[in-house]
C-alpha cells in the first residue's frame, strides 16, 4: 500500500466519523422510531453519497481525459476549497438537538427514513464538489485507468460512511451523549482539511 492510499483511508475515516447533518438524521430516526428506522436512514444517506461517487468517477474522468490540464486546475481549486472548508467548519457552539434541524420538525413515519436520508445527500451538490476537491489530492494524474481509481477511492469512502452510520443507527442513545461530551473531536476535520489543502499546494507545486 502506498502513502497516498493510506492517507486517504485515514482521511475518509476521520471525515465519516465527524458529526454532521446526515449523522444526526440517522441518530434521530433511530431514537424516534427504533433501530430499524436508523438503519434504513443510514442506507438512504449513503445511497445519496454513492450517486456522487459514480458521477465523480465516470463524468469527471471522461472530461479529464479530454483535457489533461484540467486535472491540475481542479486539483488546485480543490485544495483551495478544502482550505475554505477548514475555515467554515471550525467548531461553533452547538448541540445534538440544535444540529438536528432536518428531523426535529418532521412528522414522517419510519417508512420514509430511507428516502428522506437519500434526499438529504442527493439535494446537496456540495457533496459532489467535496469529492471533486478531495479525491484528486490522493490520486496522481499518472494513475491509470483514472476512473477506476476515482471509483475505488469513492467506494472506500462510501463503505466507511455505511459502517459509521449503521453503527450510529444501532447505538444512537449511547452515541448521543458521547458526541455531546467529545467537543474536542470537532476540531479534527477542519485541521485535516487545512493540512491536506496546504500539503497539496506545496507538494504539487500548484
PDB file of C-alpha atoms in Angstrom:
ATOM      1  CA  UNK A   1       0.000   0.000   0.000  1.00  0.00           C
ATOM      2  CA  UNK A   2       1.347   3.400  -0.915  1.00  0.00           C
ATOM      3  CA  UNK A   3       1.359   6.568   1.138  1.00  0.00           C
ATOM      4  CA  UNK A   4      -1.471   8.213  -0.833  1.00  0.00           C
ATOM      5  CA  UNK A   5      -3.809   5.274  -0.259  1.00  0.00           C
ATOM      6  CA  UNK A   6      -3.129   5.048   3.479  1.00  0.00           C
ATOM      7  CA  UNK A   7      -3.527   8.812   3.810  1.00  0.00           C
ATOM      8  CA  UNK A   8      -6.861   8.643   2.021  1.00  0.00           C
ATOM      9  CA  UNK A   9      -8.169   5.799   4.196  1.00  0.00           C
ATOM     10  CA  UNK A  10      -7.273   7.738   7.349  1.00  0.00           C
ATOM     11  CA  UNK A  11      -8.826  10.918   5.975  1.00  0.00           C
ATOM     12  CA  UNK A  12     -12.019   9.118   4.936  1.00  0.00           C
ATOM     13  CA  UNK A  13     -12.312   7.539   8.372  1.00  0.00           C
ATOM     14  CA  UNK A  14     -11.972  10.847  10.215  1.00  0.00           C
ATOM     15  CA  UNK A  15     -14.402  12.661   7.910  1.00  0.00           C
ATOM     16  CA  UNK A  16     -17.001   9.895   8.190  1.00  0.00           C
ATOM     17  CA  UNK A  17     -16.693   9.927  11.979  1.00  0.00           C
ATOM     18  CA  UNK A  18     -17.248  13.690  12.166  1.00  0.00           C
ATOM     19  CA  UNK A  19     -20.812  14.511  13.306  1.00  0.00           C
ATOM     20  CA  UNK A  20     -22.872  16.229  10.630  1.00  0.00           C
ATOM     21  CA  UNK A  21     -26.486  16.660   9.429  1.00  0.00           C
ATOM     22  CA  UNK A  22     -26.691  13.157   7.927  1.00  0.00           C
ATOM     23  CA  UNK A  23     -25.366  11.507  11.085  1.00  0.00           C
ATOM     24  CA  UNK A  24     -27.776  13.473  13.264  1.00  0.00           C
ATOM     25  CA  UNK A  25     -30.645  12.496  10.968  1.00  0.00           C
ATOM     26  CA  UNK A  26     -29.758   8.804  11.327  1.00  0.00           C
ATOM     27  CA  UNK A  27     -29.449   9.193  15.093  1.00  0.00           C
ATOM     28  CA  UNK A  28     -32.767  10.966  15.409  1.00  0.00           C
ATOM     29  CA  UNK A  29     -34.617   8.405  13.299  1.00  0.00           C
ATOM     30  CA  UNK A  30     -33.234   5.642  15.499  1.00  0.00           C
ATOM     31  CA  UNK A  31     -34.184   7.469  18.697  1.00  0.00           C
ATOM     32  CA  UNK A  32     -37.712   8.250  17.462  1.00  0.00           C
ATOM     33  CA  UNK A  33     -38.652   5.096  15.570  1.00  0.00           C
ATOM     34  CA  UNK A  34     -36.165   2.421  16.619  1.00  0.00           C
ATOM     35  CA  UNK A  35     -33.026   0.758  15.286  1.00  0.00           C
ATOM     36  CA  UNK A  36     -34.674  -0.449  12.066  1.00  0.00           C
ATOM     37  CA  UNK A  37     -35.546   3.129  11.108  1.00  0.00           C
ATOM     38  CA  UNK A  38     -31.998   4.234  11.923  1.00  0.00           C
ATOM     39  CA  UNK A  39     -30.524   1.558   9.659  1.00  0.00           C
ATOM     40  CA  UNK A  40     -32.892   2.489   6.833  1.00  0.00           C
ATOM     41  CA  UNK A  41     -31.921   6.134   7.240  1.00  0.00           C
ATOM     42  CA  UNK A  42     -28.214   5.216   7.136  1.00  0.00           C
ATOM     43  CA  UNK A  43     -28.724   3.218   3.940  1.00  0.00           C
ATOM     44  CA  UNK A  44     -30.546   6.145   2.347  1.00  0.00           C
ATOM     45  CA  UNK A  45     -27.868   8.639   3.332  1.00  0.00           C
ATOM     46  CA  UNK A  46     -25.098   6.523   1.822  1.00  0.00           C
ATOM     47  CA  UNK A  47     -27.079   5.787  -1.334  1.00  0.00           C
ATOM     48  CA  UNK A  48     -27.127   9.542  -1.867  1.00  0.00           C
ATOM     49  CA  UNK A  49     -23.340   9.624  -1.470  1.00  0.00           C
ATOM     50  CA  UNK A  50     -22.997   6.708  -3.902  1.00  0.00           C
ATOM     51  CA  UNK A  51     -24.691   8.776  -6.614  1.00  0.00           C
ATOM     52  CA  UNK A  52     -21.947  11.395  -6.336  1.00  0.00           C
ATOM     53  CA  UNK A  53     -19.255   8.701  -6.282  1.00  0.00           C
ATOM     54  CA  UNK A  54     -20.455   7.450  -9.679  1.00  0.00           C
ATOM     55  CA  UNK A  55     -20.766  10.981 -11.018  1.00  0.00           C
ATOM     56  CA  UNK A  56     -17.216  11.780  -9.938  1.00  0.00           C
ATOM     57  CA  UNK A  57     -15.744   8.553 -11.308  1.00  0.00           C
ATOM     58  CA  UNK A  58     -17.334   8.491 -14.742  1.00  0.00           C
ATOM     59  CA  UNK A  59     -18.466  12.010 -15.581  1.00  0.00           C
ATOM     60  CA  UNK A  60     -15.387  13.865 -14.390  1.00  0.00           C
ATOM     61  CA  UNK A  61     -12.770  11.382 -15.543  1.00  0.00           C
ATOM     62  CA  UNK A  62     -14.097  11.490 -19.105  1.00  0.00           C
ATOM     63  CA  UNK A  63     -13.583  15.259 -19.095  1.00  0.00           C
ATOM     64  CA  UNK A  64     -10.108  14.926 -17.552  1.00  0.00           C
ATOM     65  CA  UNK A  65      -9.071  12.508 -20.306  1.00  0.00           C
ATOM     66  CA  UNK A  66     -10.073  15.029 -22.941  1.00  0.00           C
ATOM     67  CA  UNK A  67      -8.391  17.971 -21.187  1.00  0.00           C
ATOM     68  CA  UNK A  68      -5.407  16.729 -19.068  1.00  0.00           C
ATOM     69  CA  UNK A  69      -4.536  20.243 -17.871  1.00  0.00           C
ATOM     70  CA  UNK A  70      -7.978  20.465 -16.306  1.00  0.00           C
ATOM     71  CA  UNK A  71      -6.948  17.836 -13.742  1.00  0.00           C
ATOM     72  CA  UNK A  72      -4.234  20.143 -12.381  1.00  0.00           C
ATOM     73  CA  UNK A  73      -6.639  23.066 -12.353  1.00  0.00           C
ATOM     74  CA  UNK A  74      -9.274  21.057 -10.473  1.00  0.00           C
ATOM     75  CA  UNK A  75      -6.605  19.838  -8.065  1.00  0.00           C
ATOM     76  CA  UNK A  76      -5.633  23.429  -7.275  1.00  0.00           C
ATOM     77  CA  UNK A  77      -9.236  24.607  -6.941  1.00  0.00           C
ATOM     78  CA  UNK A  78      -9.935  21.564  -4.778  1.00  0.00           C
ATOM     79  CA  UNK A  79      -7.058  22.429  -2.467  1.00  0.00           C
ATOM     80  CA  UNK A  80      -8.426  25.967  -2.092  1.00  0.00           C
ATOM     81  CA  UNK A  81     -11.894  24.569  -1.411  1.00  0.00           C
ATOM     82  CA  UNK A  82     -10.512  22.323   1.325  1.00  0.00           C
ATOM     83  CA  UNK A  83      -8.925  25.383   2.934  1.00  0.00           C
ATOM     84  CA  UNK A  84     -12.329  27.062   2.730  1.00  0.00           C
ATOM     85  CA  UNK A  85     -13.961  24.007   4.327  1.00  0.00           C
ATOM     86  CA  UNK A  86     -11.412  24.200   7.144  1.00  0.00           C
ATOM     87  CA  UNK A  87     -12.455  27.795   7.758  1.00  0.00           C
ATOM     88  CA  UNK A  88     -16.236  27.310   7.708  1.00  0.00           C
ATOM     89  CA  UNK A  89     -16.181  24.025   9.643  1.00  0.00           C
ATOM     90  CA  UNK A  90     -14.206  25.408  12.574  1.00  0.00           C
ATOM     91  CA  UNK A  91     -16.319  24.498  15.630  1.00  0.00           C
ATOM     92  CA  UNK A  92     -19.060  26.789  16.809  1.00  0.00           C
ATOM     93  CA  UNK A  93     -21.255  26.251  19.813  1.00  0.00           C
ATOM     94  CA  UNK A  94     -23.768  23.535  19.067  1.00  0.00           C
ATOM     95  CA  UNK A  95     -25.540  20.505  20.449  1.00  0.00           C
ATOM     96  CA  UNK A  96     -27.084  17.373  19.030  1.00  0.00           C
ATOM     97  CA  UNK A  97     -30.507  18.878  19.472  1.00  0.00           C
ATOM     98  CA  UNK A  98     -29.709  22.152  17.728  1.00  0.00           C
ATOM     99  CA  UNK A  99     -27.846  20.414  14.894  1.00  0.00           C
ATOM    100  CA  UNK A 100     -30.684  18.064  14.164  1.00  0.00           C
ATOM    101  CA  UNK A 101     -32.864  20.586  12.372  1.00  0.00           C
ATOM    102  CA  UNK A 102     -33.574  18.257   9.480  1.00  0.00           C
ATOM    103  CA  UNK A 103     -35.683  15.876  11.505  1.00  0.00           C
ATOM    104  CA  UNK A 104     -36.805  17.879  14.520  1.00  0.00           C
ATOM    105  CA  UNK A 105     -39.777  19.277  12.632  1.00  0.00           C
ATOM    106  CA  UNK A 106     -40.509  16.046  10.809  1.00  0.00           C
ATOM    107  CA  UNK A 107     -43.631  14.010  11.442  1.00  0.00           C
ATOM    108  CA  UNK A 108     -42.983  11.259   8.893  1.00  0.00           C
ATOM    109  CA  UNK A 109     -43.005   7.636   9.981  1.00  0.00           C
ATOM    110  CA  UNK A 110     -40.036   5.308   9.799  1.00  0.00           C
ATOM    111  CA  UNK A 111     -41.072   4.052   6.345  1.00  0.00           C
ATOM    112  CA  UNK A 112     -39.746   7.307   4.891  1.00  0.00           C
ATOM    113  CA  UNK A 113     -36.403   7.034   6.665  1.00  0.00           C
ATOM    114  CA  UNK A 114     -34.577   5.685   3.600  1.00  0.00           C
ATOM    115  CA  UNK A 115     -35.982   8.154   1.073  1.00  0.00           C
ATOM    116  CA  UNK A 116     -35.501  11.139   3.374  1.00  0.00           C
ATOM    117  CA  UNK A 117     -31.919  10.094   4.084  1.00  0.00           C
ATOM    118  CA  UNK A 118     -31.218   9.693   0.375  1.00  0.00           C
ATOM    119  CA  UNK A 119     -32.696  13.104  -0.452  1.00  0.00           C
ATOM    120  CA  UNK A 120     -30.636  14.795   2.260  1.00  0.00           C
ATOM    121  CA  UNK A 121     -27.490  13.994   0.277  1.00  0.00           C
ATOM    122  CA  UNK A 122     -28.899  13.984  -3.271  1.00  0.00           C
ATOM    123  CA  UNK A 123     -30.178  17.523  -2.762  1.00  0.00           C
ATOM    124  CA  UNK A 124     -26.766  18.706  -1.585  1.00  0.00           C
ATOM    125  CA  UNK A 125     -24.478  19.334  -4.599  1.00  0.00           C
ATOM    126  CA  UNK A 126     -21.717  20.308  -2.164  1.00  0.00           C
ATOM    127  CA  UNK A 127     -21.116  16.572  -1.711  1.00  0.00           C
ATOM    128  CA  UNK A 128     -20.191  16.294  -5.386  1.00  0.00           C
ATOM    129  CA  UNK A 129     -17.949  19.331  -5.066  1.00  0.00           C
ATOM    130  CA  UNK A 130     -16.386  17.736  -1.996  1.00  0.00           C
ATOM    131  CA  UNK A 131     -15.480  14.582  -3.949  1.00  0.00           C
ATOM    132  CA  UNK A 132     -14.080  16.653  -6.806  1.00  0.00           C
ATOM    133  CA  UNK A 133     -11.964  18.527  -4.258  1.00  0.00           C
ATOM    134  CA  UNK A 134     -10.854  15.593  -2.114  1.00  0.00           C
ATOM    135  CA  UNK A 135     -10.113  12.688  -4.444  1.00  0.00           C
ATOM    136  CA  UNK A 136      -7.584  14.400  -6.756  1.00  0.00           C
ATOM    137  CA  UNK A 137      -5.441  15.183  -3.703  1.00  0.00           C
ATOM    138  CA  UNK A 138      -4.727  11.443  -3.330  1.00  0.00           C
ATOM    139  CA  UNK A 139      -4.797  10.222  -6.939  1.00  0.00           C
ATOM    140  CA  UNK A 140      -1.771  11.198  -9.083  1.00  0.00           C
ATOM    141  CA  UNK A 141      -2.590  12.337 -12.614  1.00  0.00           C
ATOM    142  CA  UNK A 142      -0.445   9.442 -13.902  1.00  0.00           C
ATOM    143  CA  UNK A 143      -2.685   6.803 -12.282  1.00  0.00           C
ATOM    144  CA  UNK A 144      -4.362   4.732 -14.989  1.00  0.00           C
ATOM    145  CA  UNK A 145      -7.124   3.998 -15.567  1.00  0.00           C
ATOM    146  CA  UNK A 146      -8.005   7.153 -13.635  1.00  0.00           C
ATOM    147  CA  UNK A 147     -11.753   6.458 -13.495  1.00  0.00           C
ATOM    148  CA  UNK A 148     -11.077   3.182 -11.702  1.00  0.00           C
ATOM    149  CA  UNK A 149      -9.037   4.949  -9.009  1.00  0.00           C
ATOM    150  CA  UNK A 150     -11.786   7.530  -8.560  1.00  0.00           C
ATOM    151  CA  UNK A 151     -14.381   4.773  -8.285  1.00  0.00           C
ATOM    152  CA  UNK A 152     -12.285   2.690  -5.872  1.00  0.00           C
ATOM    153  CA  UNK A 153     -11.483   5.596  -3.561  1.00  0.00           C
ATOM    154  CA  UNK A 154     -15.068   6.821  -3.710  1.00  0.00           C
ATOM    155  CA  UNK A 155     -16.417   3.381  -2.801  1.00  0.00           C
ATOM    156  CA  UNK A 156     -13.967   3.118   0.093  1.00  0.00           C
ATOM    157  CA  UNK A 157     -15.251   6.456   1.382  1.00  0.00           C
ATOM    158  CA  UNK A 158     -18.836   5.284   0.834  1.00  0.00           C
ATOM    159  CA  UNK A 159     -18.212   1.979   2.638  1.00  0.00           C
ATOM    160  CA  UNK A 160     -16.702   3.809   5.606  1.00  0.00           C
ATOM    161  CA  UNK A 161     -19.785   6.012   5.764  1.00  0.00           C
ATOM    162  CA  UNK A 162     -22.070   2.965   5.719  1.00  0.00           C
ATOM    163  CA  UNK A 163     -20.177   1.376   8.621  1.00  0.00           C
ATOM    164  CA  UNK A 164     -20.207   4.578  10.672  1.00  0.00           C
ATOM    165  CA  UNK A 165     -23.854   5.484  10.073  1.00  0.00           C
ATOM    166  CA  UNK A 166     -25.083   1.919  10.589  1.00  0.00           C
ATOM    167  CA  UNK A 167     -23.259   1.936  13.932  1.00  0.00           C
ATOM    168  CA  UNK A 168     -24.913   5.252  14.783  1.00  0.00           C
ATOM    169  CA  UNK A 169     -28.300   3.761  13.945  1.00  0.00           C
ATOM    170  CA  UNK A 170     -27.721   0.811  16.285  1.00  0.00           C
ATOM    171  CA  UNK A 171     -26.085   2.727  19.157  1.00  0.00           C
ATOM    172  CA  UNK A 172     -27.930   6.051  18.894  1.00  0.00           C
ATOM    173  CA  UNK A 173     -28.718   6.549  22.576  1.00  0.00           C
ATOM    174  CA  UNK A 174     -25.190   5.912  23.781  1.00  0.00           C
ATOM    175  CA  UNK A 175     -23.533   7.864  20.976  1.00  0.00           C
ATOM    176  CA  UNK A 176     -25.739  10.899  21.570  1.00  0.00           C
ATOM    177  CA  UNK A 177     -24.200  11.522  24.985  1.00  0.00           C
ATOM    178  CA  UNK A 178     -20.665  10.773  23.723  1.00  0.00           C
ATOM    179  CA  UNK A 179     -20.954  13.313  20.892  1.00  0.00           C
ATOM    180  CA  UNK A 180     -22.204  15.957  23.304  1.00  0.00           C
ATOM    181  CA  UNK A 181     -19.188  15.433  25.593  1.00  0.00           C
ATOM    182  CA  UNK A 182     -16.419  14.994  22.986  1.00  0.00           C
ATOM    183  CA  UNK A 183     -16.329  18.589  21.760  1.00  0.00           C
ATOM    184  CA  UNK A 184     -12.587  18.285  21.021  1.00  0.00           C
ATOM    185  CA  UNK A 185     -13.352  15.959  18.114  1.00  0.00           C
ATOM    186  CA  UNK A 186     -14.988  18.836  16.247  1.00  0.00           C
ATOM    187  CA  UNK A 187     -11.544  20.343  15.670  1.00  0.00           C
ATOM    188  CA  UNK A 188     -10.149  17.313  13.831  1.00  0.00           C
ATOM    189  CA  UNK A 189     -11.979  17.631  10.454  1.00  0.00           C
ATOM    190  CA  UNK A 190     -11.128  21.327   9.884  1.00  0.00           C
ATOM    191  CA  UNK A 191      -7.497  20.696  10.844  1.00  0.00           C
ATOM    192  CA  UNK A 192      -7.461  17.749   8.440  1.00  0.00           C
ATOM    193  CA  UNK A 193      -8.890  19.859   5.601  1.00  0.00           C
ATOM    194  CA  UNK A 194      -6.300  22.542   6.323  1.00  0.00           C
ATOM    195  CA  UNK A 195      -3.420  20.048   6.289  1.00  0.00           C
ATOM    196  CA  UNK A 196      -4.480  18.358   3.042  1.00  0.00           C
ATOM    197  CA  UNK A 197      -5.002  21.679   1.287  1.00  0.00           C
ATOM    198  CA  UNK A 198      -1.598  23.047   2.287  1.00  0.00           C
ATOM    199  CA  UNK A 199       0.234  19.776   1.553  1.00  0.00           C
ATOM    200  CA  UNK A 200      -1.319  19.516  -1.893  1.00  0.00           C
ATOM    201  CA  UNK A 201      -0.346  23.047  -2.871  1.00  0.00           C
ATOM    202  CA  UNK A 202       3.232  22.630  -1.633  1.00  0.00           C
ATOM    203  CA  UNK A 203       3.742  19.030  -2.800  1.00  0.00           C
ATOM    204  CA  UNK A 204       2.362  19.502  -6.305  1.00  0.00           C
ATOM    205  CA  UNK A 205       3.881  22.946  -6.745  1.00  0.00           C
ATOM    206  CA  UNK A 206       0.469  24.369  -7.587  1.00  0.00           C
TER     207      UNK A 206
END
